[in-house]
Short mmCIF file of C-alpha atoms in Angstrom, two decimals:
data_model
loop_
_atom_site.label_atom_id
_atom_site.label_comp_id
_atom_site.label_asym_id
_atom_site.label_seq_id
_atom_site.Cartn_x
_atom_site.Cartn_y
_atom_site.Cartn_z
CA MET A 1 0.00 0.00 0.00
CA THR A 2 1.23 3.52 -0.79
CA GLU A 3 2.62 5.47 2.17
CA PRO A 4 0.28 8.11 3.61
CA ALA A 5 0.70 11.67 2.40
CA SER A 6 3.43 13.62 4.15
CA ASP A 7 4.80 17.13 3.98
CA HIS A 8 6.93 16.53 0.90
CA VAL A 9 6.62 15.27 -2.66
CA ASP A 10 8.93 12.38 -3.53
CA ALA A 11 10.83 12.68 -6.78
CA ALA A 12 11.89 9.05 -6.59
CA THR A 13 9.19 6.42 -6.96
CA PRO A 14 9.11 2.74 -5.92
CA GLY A 15 10.59 0.29 -8.40
CA GLY A 16 12.06 3.05 -10.53
CA ARG A 17 8.69 3.84 -12.15
CA ARG A 18 7.96 7.37 -13.26
CA HIS A 19 6.08 9.87 -11.15
CA ARG A 20 2.33 9.47 -11.71
CA VAL A 21 0.24 12.62 -12.16
CA VAL A 22 -3.53 12.25 -12.24
CA ILE A 23 -5.59 15.19 -13.45
CA ILE A 24 -9.34 15.26 -12.80
CA GLY A 25 -11.24 17.35 -15.35
CA SER A 26 -10.75 18.24 -19.02
CA GLY A 27 -11.69 21.92 -18.77
CA PHE A 28 -9.25 24.81 -18.98
CA GLY A 29 -7.38 23.95 -15.77
CA GLY A 30 -7.05 20.24 -16.47
CA LEU A 31 -6.15 20.47 -20.15
CA PHE A 32 -3.55 23.23 -19.77
CA ALA A 33 -1.98 21.39 -16.83
CA ALA A 34 -1.66 18.25 -18.94
CA GLN A 35 -0.13 20.16 -21.84
CA GLN A 36 2.35 21.89 -19.52
CA LEU A 37 3.61 18.42 -18.51
CA LYS A 38 4.24 17.38 -22.13
CA ASN A 39 8.02 17.14 -21.88
CA ALA A 40 8.20 16.24 -18.20
CA ASP A 41 9.56 12.92 -16.92
CA VAL A 42 6.15 11.91 -15.57
CA ASP A 43 3.19 9.77 -16.59
CA VAL A 44 0.02 11.84 -16.91
CA THR A 45 -3.49 10.42 -16.71
CA LEU A 46 -6.33 12.83 -17.40
CA VAL A 47 -9.71 11.50 -16.28
CA ALA A 48 -12.95 13.36 -16.97
CA LYS A 49 -16.66 12.55 -17.14
CA THR A 50 -16.87 13.91 -20.70
CA GLY A 51 -14.69 13.02 -23.65
CA HIS A 52 -14.27 16.60 -24.84
CA HIS A 53 -12.67 19.88 -23.83
CA LEU A 54 -15.50 22.40 -23.59
CA PHE A 55 -14.82 26.03 -24.47
CA GLN A 56 -17.52 27.16 -22.10
CA PRO A 57 -17.46 30.92 -22.89
CA LEU A 58 -18.99 30.14 -26.30
CA LEU A 59 -21.56 27.63 -25.10
CA TYR A 60 -24.37 30.17 -25.45
CA GLN A 61 -23.63 30.34 -29.19
CA VAL A 62 -24.37 26.61 -29.46
CA ALA A 63 -27.63 27.19 -27.59
CA THR A 64 -28.64 29.92 -30.03
CA GLY A 65 -27.58 28.18 -33.24
CA ILE A 66 -24.47 30.14 -34.24
CA LEU A 67 -21.82 27.47 -33.63
CA SER A 68 -21.82 23.69 -33.74
CA VAL A 69 -20.86 21.51 -30.80
CA GLY A 70 -17.68 20.31 -32.51
CA GLU A 71 -16.36 23.84 -32.93
CA ILE A 72 -16.23 24.46 -29.17
CA ALA A 73 -15.89 20.92 -27.81
CA PRO A 74 -13.13 18.96 -29.58
CA PRO A 75 -12.31 15.45 -28.26
CA THR A 76 -9.73 15.57 -25.47
CA ARG A 77 -8.21 12.32 -26.71
CA LEU A 78 -7.40 13.89 -30.08
CA ILE A 79 -6.02 17.06 -28.52
CA LEU A 80 -3.51 15.04 -26.48
CA ARG A 81 -2.85 12.16 -28.90
CA ASP A 82 0.63 13.42 -29.78
CA GLN A 83 1.60 13.83 -26.13
CA LYS A 84 3.17 10.44 -25.48
CA ASN A 85 3.28 10.71 -21.72
CA ALA A 86 -0.45 11.46 -21.48
CA THR A 87 -3.31 8.97 -21.21
CA VAL A 88 -6.93 10.10 -21.48
CA VAL A 89 -9.55 8.16 -19.54
CA LEU A 90 -13.32 8.66 -19.68
CA GLY A 91 -14.76 8.29 -16.20
CA ASP A 92 -16.84 10.02 -13.56
CA VAL A 93 -14.73 10.34 -10.41
CA ASN A 94 -16.83 9.49 -7.36
CA ARG A 95 -14.18 9.01 -4.68
CA ILE A 96 -10.77 10.36 -3.74
CA ASP A 97 -8.85 8.48 -1.04
CA VAL A 98 -6.27 10.98 0.13
CA ALA A 99 -4.49 8.58 2.50
CA ALA A 100 -4.14 5.85 -0.13
CA LYS A 101 -3.39 8.31 -2.94
CA GLN A 102 -6.07 6.75 -5.09
CA ILE A 103 -9.15 7.88 -6.96
CA SER A 104 -12.16 5.76 -7.95
CA ALA A 105 -14.27 6.38 -11.03
CA THR A 106 -16.90 4.75 -13.21
CA ALA A 107 -17.30 4.60 -16.98
CA GLY A 108 -20.85 3.45 -17.54
CA HIS A 109 -21.17 0.35 -15.37
CA ILE A 110 -17.41 -0.23 -15.22
CA ALA A 111 -15.62 0.84 -12.06
CA PHE A 112 -11.87 1.44 -11.92
CA ASP A 113 -9.19 2.96 -9.70
CA LEU A 114 -6.19 5.17 -10.44
CA GLU A 115 -3.22 5.69 -8.15
CA TYR A 116 -1.30 8.94 -8.10
CA ASP A 117 1.82 10.56 -6.75
CA SER A 118 0.56 14.05 -7.57
CA LEU A 119 -3.07 15.01 -8.08
CA ILE A 120 -4.51 18.05 -9.86
CA VAL A 121 -8.22 18.47 -9.24
CA ALA A 122 -9.89 20.65 -11.86
CA ALA A 123 -13.41 19.25 -11.92
CA GLY A 124 -15.07 22.63 -12.39
CA ALA A 125 -18.46 23.79 -11.19
CA ASN A 126 -22.13 23.14 -11.76
CA GLN A 127 -25.12 25.46 -11.88
CA SER A 128 -26.30 26.66 -8.48
CA TYR A 129 -29.96 27.23 -7.63
CA PHE A 130 -29.16 28.51 -4.14
CA GLY A 131 -30.86 25.64 -2.35
CA ASN A 132 -33.80 25.44 -4.77
CA ASP A 133 -32.63 22.57 -6.94
CA HIS A 134 -36.21 21.84 -8.01
CA PHE A 135 -36.02 25.02 -10.14
CA GLU A 136 -33.77 23.12 -12.56
CA ARG A 137 -36.71 21.10 -13.85
CA TRP A 138 -38.22 24.20 -15.45
CA ALA A 139 -35.18 26.49 -15.77
CA PRO A 140 -32.14 24.58 -17.04
CA GLY A 141 -28.69 26.05 -16.61
CA MET A 142 -25.96 26.16 -19.21
CA LYS A 143 -22.82 24.37 -18.09
CA SER A 144 -22.55 21.50 -20.58
CA VAL A 145 -23.10 20.55 -24.21
CA ASP A 146 -26.27 18.72 -23.17
CA ASP A 147 -27.56 21.88 -21.49
CA ALA A 148 -26.95 23.96 -24.62
CA LEU A 149 -28.68 21.48 -26.92
CA GLU A 150 -31.63 21.22 -24.56
CA LEU A 151 -31.98 25.00 -24.38
CA ARG A 152 -31.74 25.35 -28.15
CA SER A 153 -34.58 22.89 -28.60
CA ARG A 154 -36.65 24.57 -25.89
CA ILE A 155 -36.17 28.02 -27.44
CA LEU A 156 -37.00 26.92 -30.99
CA GLY A 157 -39.81 24.67 -29.73
CA CYS A 158 -41.56 27.67 -28.20
CA PHE A 159 -41.73 29.43 -31.58
CA GLU A 160 -42.98 26.24 -33.25
CA GLN A 161 -45.75 25.73 -30.69
CA ALA A 162 -46.76 29.39 -30.83
CA GLU A 163 -47.22 29.03 -34.58
CA VAL A 164 -49.93 26.37 -34.23
CA ILE A 165 -51.78 27.36 -31.06
CA ASP A 166 -55.01 29.39 -31.21
CA ASP A 167 -55.16 30.54 -27.60
CA GLU A 168 -53.69 34.05 -27.56
CA GLU A 169 -52.78 34.00 -23.86
CA GLU A 170 -50.88 30.74 -24.24
CA ARG A 171 -49.18 32.11 -27.34
CA ARG A 172 -47.90 35.07 -25.35
CA ARG A 173 -46.57 32.69 -22.70
CA LEU A 174 -44.82 30.62 -25.35
CA LEU A 175 -43.19 33.75 -26.77
CA THR A 176 -41.91 34.96 -23.41
CA PHE A 177 -38.31 34.07 -22.55
CA VAL A 178 -36.90 34.72 -19.08
CA ILE A 179 -33.15 34.64 -18.39
CA VAL A 180 -32.25 34.62 -14.69
CA GLY A 181 -28.89 36.18 -13.91
CA ALA A 182 -27.44 39.38 -15.36
CA GLY A 183 -23.82 38.26 -15.39
CA PRO A 184 -21.87 37.67 -18.63
CA THR A 185 -23.71 34.45 -19.56
CA GLY A 186 -27.15 35.96 -18.91
CA VAL A 187 -26.35 39.13 -20.85
CA GLU A 188 -24.95 37.18 -23.80
CA MET A 189 -27.90 34.82 -23.81
CA ALA A 190 -30.50 37.60 -23.62
CA GLY A 191 -28.87 39.43 -26.51
CA GLN A 192 -28.78 36.34 -28.70
CA VAL A 193 -32.37 35.28 -27.99
CA ALA A 194 -33.48 38.80 -28.95
CA GLU A 195 -31.43 38.71 -32.17
CA LEU A 196 -32.73 35.25 -33.00
CA ALA A 197 -36.33 36.44 -32.66
CA GLN A 198 -35.94 39.79 -34.37
CA HIS A 199 -33.61 38.91 -37.24
CA THR A 200 -32.82 35.23 -37.84
CA LEU A 201 -36.42 33.98 -37.71
CA LYS A 202 -37.90 36.99 -39.49
CA ASP A 203 -40.48 36.03 -42.17
CA SER A 204 -40.06 32.31 -41.46
CA PHE A 205 -43.45 31.88 -39.75
CA ARG A 206 -46.91 32.59 -41.15
CA ARG A 207 -49.14 32.97 -38.09
CA ILE A 208 -46.78 34.66 -35.66
CA ASP A 209 -44.25 37.46 -35.76
CA PRO A 210 -41.12 36.15 -33.95
CA ALA A 211 -40.06 39.74 -33.28
CA SER A 212 -43.04 40.06 -30.92
CA ALA A 213 -41.28 37.71 -28.51
CA ARG A 214 -40.71 39.15 -25.06
CA VAL A 215 -37.20 38.68 -23.61
CA ILE A 216 -36.75 39.38 -19.89
CA LEU A 217 -33.39 39.52 -18.11
CA LEU A 218 -33.72 39.63 -14.34
CA ASP A 219 -31.35 39.54 -11.39
CA ALA A 220 -31.52 39.96 -7.63
CA SER A 221 -28.63 42.42 -7.75
CA PRO A 222 -29.09 46.14 -8.54
CA ALA A 223 -26.86 46.16 -11.64
CA VAL A 224 -26.13 44.45 -14.94
CA LEU A 225 -22.66 42.85 -15.13
CA PRO A 226 -21.68 43.81 -11.54
CA PRO A 227 -18.00 42.72 -11.87
CA PHE A 228 -17.53 45.11 -14.80
CA GLY A 229 -18.50 48.24 -12.88
CA ASN A 230 -21.27 50.78 -13.40
CA LYS A 231 -19.99 52.32 -16.63
CA LEU A 232 -19.78 49.07 -18.61
CA GLY A 233 -22.81 47.59 -16.89
CA ASN A 234 -24.90 50.59 -17.91
CA ALA A 235 -23.54 50.40 -21.46
CA ALA A 236 -24.56 46.75 -21.72
CA ARG A 237 -27.96 47.53 -20.23
CA ALA A 238 -28.56 50.37 -22.69
CA ARG A 239 -27.69 48.15 -25.63
CA LEU A 240 -29.99 45.34 -24.46
CA GLU A 241 -32.87 47.74 -23.85
CA LYS A 242 -32.38 49.18 -27.33
CA MET A 243 -32.86 45.62 -28.62
CA GLY A 244 -36.12 45.35 -26.70
CA VAL A 245 -34.87 43.26 -23.79
CA GLU A 246 -36.66 44.03 -20.52
CA ILE A 247 -34.24 44.46 -17.62
CA GLN A 248 -35.63 43.69 -14.16
CA LEU A 249 -33.15 44.23 -11.32
CA ASN A 250 -33.52 43.77 -7.56
CA ALA A 251 -35.88 40.93 -8.47
CA MET A 252 -35.32 37.79 -6.41
CA VAL A 253 -36.69 34.55 -7.84
CA THR A 254 -38.94 32.79 -5.32
CA ASP A 255 -40.52 30.11 -7.48
CA VAL A 256 -40.26 28.52 -10.92
CA ASP A 257 -42.85 26.20 -12.40
CA TYR A 258 -44.27 24.99 -15.70
CA HIS A 259 -46.25 28.17 -16.28
CA GLY A 260 -43.65 30.77 -15.41
CA ILE A 261 -41.61 32.42 -12.72
CA GLU A 262 -42.34 34.30 -9.49
CA VAL A 263 -40.13 37.08 -8.16
CA LYS A 264 -40.03 39.24 -5.04
CA ASP A 265 -39.37 42.95 -5.44
CA PRO A 266 -37.47 45.12 -2.90
CA ASP A 267 -40.75 46.26 -1.29
CA GLY A 268 -41.59 42.63 -0.48
CA SER A 269 -44.35 42.30 -3.07
CA ARG A 270 -44.43 39.24 -5.29
CA ARG A 271 -45.37 39.07 -8.93
CA ARG A 272 -45.46 36.45 -11.66
CA SER A 273 -44.29 36.42 -15.24
CA ASP A 274 -45.87 33.69 -17.34
CA ALA A 275 -43.14 32.23 -19.55
CA SER A 276 -42.66 28.95 -21.30
CA CYS A 277 -38.87 29.10 -21.60
CA LYS A 278 -36.84 29.90 -18.50
CA ILE A 279 -33.01 29.91 -18.56
CA TRP A 280 -30.91 29.94 -15.39
CA SER A 281 -27.49 31.61 -15.29
CA ALA A 282 -27.51 33.05 -11.79
CA GLY A 283 -24.84 31.16 -9.90
CA VAL A 284 -22.39 28.27 -9.66
CA LYS A 285 -21.38 25.67 -7.12
CA ALA A 286 -18.15 23.73 -7.13
CA SER A 287 -17.92 20.01 -7.83
CA PRO A 288 -18.76 17.89 -4.75
CA LEU A 289 -15.20 16.54 -4.96
CA GLY A 290 -14.18 19.74 -3.20
CA GLN A 291 -16.16 18.86 -0.08
CA MET A 292 -14.82 15.32 -0.27
CA LEU A 293 -11.25 16.61 -0.19
CA ALA A 294 -12.04 19.06 2.60
CA ASP A 295 -13.49 16.29 4.77
CA GLN A 296 -10.26 14.30 4.49
CA THR A 297 -7.68 17.09 4.73
CA GLY A 298 -9.23 19.58 7.12
CA ALA A 299 -9.43 22.24 4.43
CA GLU A 300 -12.34 24.65 4.51
CA VAL A 301 -14.92 25.26 1.80
CA ASP A 302 -16.85 28.44 1.09
CA ARG A 303 -20.59 28.82 0.49
CA ALA A 304 -20.17 27.84 -3.15
CA GLY A 305 -18.34 24.63 -2.22
CA ARG A 306 -14.94 25.91 -3.34
CA VAL A 307 -11.91 24.70 -1.41
CA LEU A 308 -9.80 27.28 0.42
CA VAL A 309 -6.33 26.41 -0.86
CA ASN A 310 -2.84 27.42 0.23
CA ASP A 311 -0.96 30.11 -1.68
CA ASP A 312 0.59 27.36 -3.81
CA LEU A 313 -2.89 25.98 -4.67
CA SER A 314 -2.29 22.86 -2.57
CA LEU A 315 -4.30 21.54 0.35
CA PRO A 316 -3.20 21.88 3.99
CA GLY A 317 -0.74 19.10 4.78
CA HIS A 318 -0.96 17.67 1.29
CA PRO A 319 1.44 19.39 -1.11
CA GLU A 320 0.85 16.59 -3.60
CA ILE A 321 -2.76 17.69 -4.14
CA PHE A 322 -3.55 20.83 -6.15
CA VAL A 323 -7.02 22.30 -6.61
CA VAL A 324 -7.43 24.73 -9.52
CA GLY A 325 -10.07 26.64 -11.46
CA ASP A 326 -13.67 26.94 -10.31
CA MET A 327 -13.06 24.52 -7.44
CA MET A 328 -10.56 26.68 -5.59
CA SER A 329 -10.99 29.75 -3.42
CA LEU A 330 -7.99 32.05 -3.07
CA LYS A 331 -7.90 35.80 -2.48
CA ASP A 332 -11.28 36.40 -4.13
CA LEU A 333 -10.02 35.32 -7.55
CA PRO A 334 -12.88 35.22 -10.08
CA GLY A 335 -14.21 32.02 -11.60
CA VAL A 336 -12.96 32.74 -15.13
CA ALA A 337 -11.02 30.75 -17.69
CA GLN A 338 -7.73 32.60 -17.15
CA VAL A 339 -7.64 31.71 -13.45
CA ALA A 340 -8.07 28.04 -14.37
CA ILE A 341 -5.49 28.16 -17.18
CA GLN A 342 -2.85 29.91 -15.11
CA GLY A 343 -3.60 27.72 -12.08
CA GLY A 344 -3.29 24.51 -14.09
CA ARG A 345 0.02 25.59 -15.60
CA TYR A 346 1.33 26.70 -12.20
CA ALA A 347 0.51 23.35 -10.58
CA ALA A 348 2.21 21.47 -13.41
CA LYS A 349 5.36 23.60 -13.09
CA GLN A 350 5.60 22.84 -9.37
CA ILE A 351 5.41 19.13 -10.08
CA ILE A 352 8.12 19.40 -12.75
CA ALA A 353 10.42 21.36 -10.44
CA GLU A 354 10.07 18.83 -7.64
CA VAL A 355 10.28 15.67 -9.76
CA GLU A 356 13.05 16.70 -12.13
CA LYS A 357 15.00 19.24 -10.10
CA GLY A 358 14.50 17.85 -6.60
CA ARG A 359 13.00 21.01 -5.20
CA SER A 360 10.95 20.93 -2.01
CA PRO A 361 7.33 22.12 -1.75
CA ALA A 362 8.64 24.58 0.85
CA ASP A 363 10.49 26.32 -1.98
CA ARG A 364 7.34 27.03 -3.98
CA LYS A 365 6.60 30.63 -4.78
CA PRO A 366 2.97 31.68 -4.22
CA PHE A 367 0.62 31.53 -7.19
CA LYS A 368 0.24 34.96 -8.74
CA TYR A 369 -2.67 35.58 -11.05
CA PHE A 370 -2.07 37.89 -13.97
CA ASP A 371 -5.38 39.57 -14.71
CA LYS A 372 -5.75 39.85 -18.48
CA GLY A 373 -9.14 41.48 -18.11
CA SER A 374 -12.75 40.42 -18.56
CA MET A 375 -15.05 40.71 -21.53
CA ALA A 376 -18.61 39.91 -22.55
CA THR A 377 -20.44 40.28 -25.83
CA VAL A 378 -23.87 41.87 -25.80
CA SER A 379 -24.90 41.55 -29.44
CA ARG A 380 -23.46 41.72 -32.92
CA TYR A 381 -20.94 44.57 -33.04
CA SER A 382 -21.28 45.32 -29.33
CA ALA A 383 -19.31 44.07 -26.33
CA VAL A 384 -17.71 45.31 -23.12
CA VAL A 385 -14.08 44.89 -22.07
CA LYS A 386 -12.47 45.66 -18.71
CA ALA A 387 -8.68 45.35 -18.36
CA GLY A 388 -7.44 47.02 -15.18
CA PRO A 389 -8.39 50.71 -15.39
CA ILE A 390 -9.20 50.41 -19.11
CA GLU A 391 -12.92 50.14 -19.91
CA ILE A 392 -14.12 49.81 -23.51
CA SER A 393 -17.59 49.22 -24.90
CA GLY A 394 -19.14 48.98 -28.33
CA PHE A 395 -17.61 47.92 -31.65
CA ILE A 396 -13.92 48.07 -30.67
CA ALA A 397 -14.62 45.95 -27.61
CA TRP A 398 -16.46 43.48 -29.83
CA ILE A 399 -13.43 43.17 -32.16
CA MET A 400 -11.21 42.53 -29.13
CA TRP A 401 -13.67 39.88 -27.92
CA LEU A 402 -13.55 38.12 -31.30
CA VAL A 403 -9.74 38.04 -31.41
CA VAL A 404 -9.30 36.76 -27.86
CA HIS A 405 -11.89 34.00 -28.17
CA LEU A 406 -10.48 32.83 -31.49
CA ALA A 407 -6.99 32.71 -29.98
CA TYR A 408 -8.06 30.39 -27.16
CA LEU A 409 -10.09 27.97 -29.26
CA ILE A 410 -8.35 24.61 -29.51
CA GLY A 411 -7.28 23.55 -33.00
CA PHE A 412 -6.64 25.40 -36.26
CA LYS A 413 -9.65 23.80 -37.98
CA ASN A 414 -11.99 24.92 -35.21
CA ARG A 415 -10.71 28.48 -35.51
CA ILE A 416 -11.33 28.50 -39.26
CA THR A 417 -14.84 27.02 -39.06
CA THR A 418 -15.73 29.35 -36.19
CA MET A 419 -14.56 32.36 -38.21
CA PHE A 420 -16.75 31.17 -41.10
CA SER A 421 -19.78 30.71 -38.83
CA TRP A 422 -19.24 34.15 -37.32
CA GLY A 423 -18.88 35.65 -40.79
CA MET A 424 -22.25 34.19 -41.84
CA HIS A 425 -23.79 35.54 -38.65
CA MET A 426 -22.29 39.01 -39.05
CA GLY A 427 -23.09 39.26 -42.74
CA GLY A 428 -26.77 38.43 -42.54
CA ASP A 429 -27.50 36.83 -39.17
CA HIS A 430 -27.47 33.36 -40.71
CA ARG A 431 -27.33 30.58 -38.14
CA SER A 432 -26.56 27.15 -39.56
CA GLN A 433 -27.04 25.24 -36.30
CA LEU A 434 -30.77 25.59 -35.66
CA THR A 435 -31.53 21.88 -35.63
CA SER A 436 -33.59 20.80 -32.63
CA THR A 437 -35.11 17.50 -31.59
CA LYS A 438 -37.65 16.32 -29.08
CA GLN A 439 -35.06 14.02 -27.56
CA TRP A 440 -32.78 16.93 -26.65
CA VAL A 441 -35.65 18.48 -24.71
CA TYR A 442 -36.68 15.33 -22.87
CA ALA A 443 -33.35 13.51 -22.46
CA ARG A 444 -32.24 15.04 -19.15
CA GLN A 445 -35.52 14.31 -17.39
CA ALA A 446 -35.72 10.87 -18.96
CA LEU A 447 -32.25 10.05 -17.62
CA GLU A 448 -33.25 11.27 -14.18
CA ARG A 449 -36.31 9.04 -14.31
CA VAL A 450 -34.23 6.02 -15.38
CA ALA A 451 -31.76 6.69 -12.55
CA ALA A 452 -34.65 6.84 -10.07
CA GLU A 453 -36.04 3.56 -11.38
CA GLU A 454 -32.63 1.88 -11.14
CA ALA A 455 -32.25 3.13 -7.57
CA ALA A 456 -35.73 1.84 -6.74
CA ALA A 457 -34.86 -1.56 -8.19
CA LYS A 458 -31.83 -1.79 -5.90
CA ARG A 459 -33.80 -0.65 -2.85
CA PRO A 460 -34.54 -3.34 -0.23
CA SER A 461 -38.09 -4.65 -0.57
CA GLY A 462 -39.08 -3.27 2.82
CA GLU A 463 -38.42 0.36 1.86
CA THR A 464 -41.15 2.46 0.37
CA GLN A 465 -40.77 4.08 -3.01
CA GLN A 466 -40.81 7.83 -3.50
CA PRO A 467 -44.35 9.13 -4.17
CA ALA A 468 -45.16 9.40 -7.86
CA GLU A 469 -45.95 13.10 -7.66
CA ALA A 470 -42.47 13.80 -6.27
CA ARG A 471 -40.67 12.01 -9.08
CA THR A 472 -39.57 13.90 -12.14
CA SER A 473 -42.16 14.24 -14.85
CA ALA A 474 -41.31 14.46 -18.52
CA ARG A 475 -43.67 17.38 -19.07
CA VAL A 476 -41.74 20.22 -20.62
CA ASP A 477 -42.47 22.99 -23.05
#
């Protein structure tokens, strides 16, 4: 059995084998850590529950038909196929044994274990409903390819149903879209839904005018894009309102159901907005692996489930374990791609220094984040950029947004096809990815139902089954 974790990282390994680095997660932190280790004298195993690297900042463009899945989610195995010291494994990690230096995962119904000498945990974050997880049934988030495809089908399905229904009240409900959360994702999504309705779908229906669709962006905070400051937030708000998007701030969501959404205003009054399509982008929570690590190492977690790490991104008493990206909490660093990228590279460099140069973890310099700025697109030809004291909005900011996002896409082919898709969109608002299916709408709830049935089948005969009304229904718009 492997020796328990101590206060140092061993460069030498039993039997002369190479140092084993296991990376959990194929997002920005995990992938860039693996690539940083390309020429290192280590064996890298990257394990993730999906087989692709998701460029999450452009996920909303998949949901609104601008880009295809393949353009923003290339297979991780192909990205790393020329890196001979790297092995890619598809698996959902469900256990980390810190004392044994071992992780356990499943791929379908196959369970397997991986041992490590160094561990980089970059499992990312999920959507947070702030303790109201039942909201997800009617207001899906947007954190995965599946989420984006489901939302695309829900959005387009609302227009299709509105075209054939005779009831005017129900038609208005079908043509009302509510986006919860006025951060970058919510702003980008609201702008694209408005453009889709007003331009892309123009003249394509005979009984309805898609431009009559009502798009509502609401948030419990008093501002749009709070991290960007008042100037840029107001610029984004003005642009959205010019596009017809209704901005409702200081509006706290209290309930979400099939028919719509209920919010509480600052004066305590409650009101409802009937809406068929609800989209949630209001918060995130870290992977539950963070709490699992905290329970075993004595580390603390914040309200979002992020692990409070040391200055070198390691866990207390365990220099061999690094936590990066959305899972870590350090000096109020934001949950953005650059923090994950720089954190992943930093962790990999520490491992290289200690394995190849014999340095001690005590010699590590603290992780320093270089803030390259933040940006969000509002609509075609309009974005906001904040880089230190520099604040830019409008067309120039939009050009900067295009260049930066193209630069960080993985693969030359993906950059070329993305440029072509953007060109079609800019030239005439053509969207070539407007395919939707019933299965994409129903799949998530169907999987939940199957999981519940499997759990019930394994339940001892003496236990009662969950009431039918409490189980997930497949009724969706």
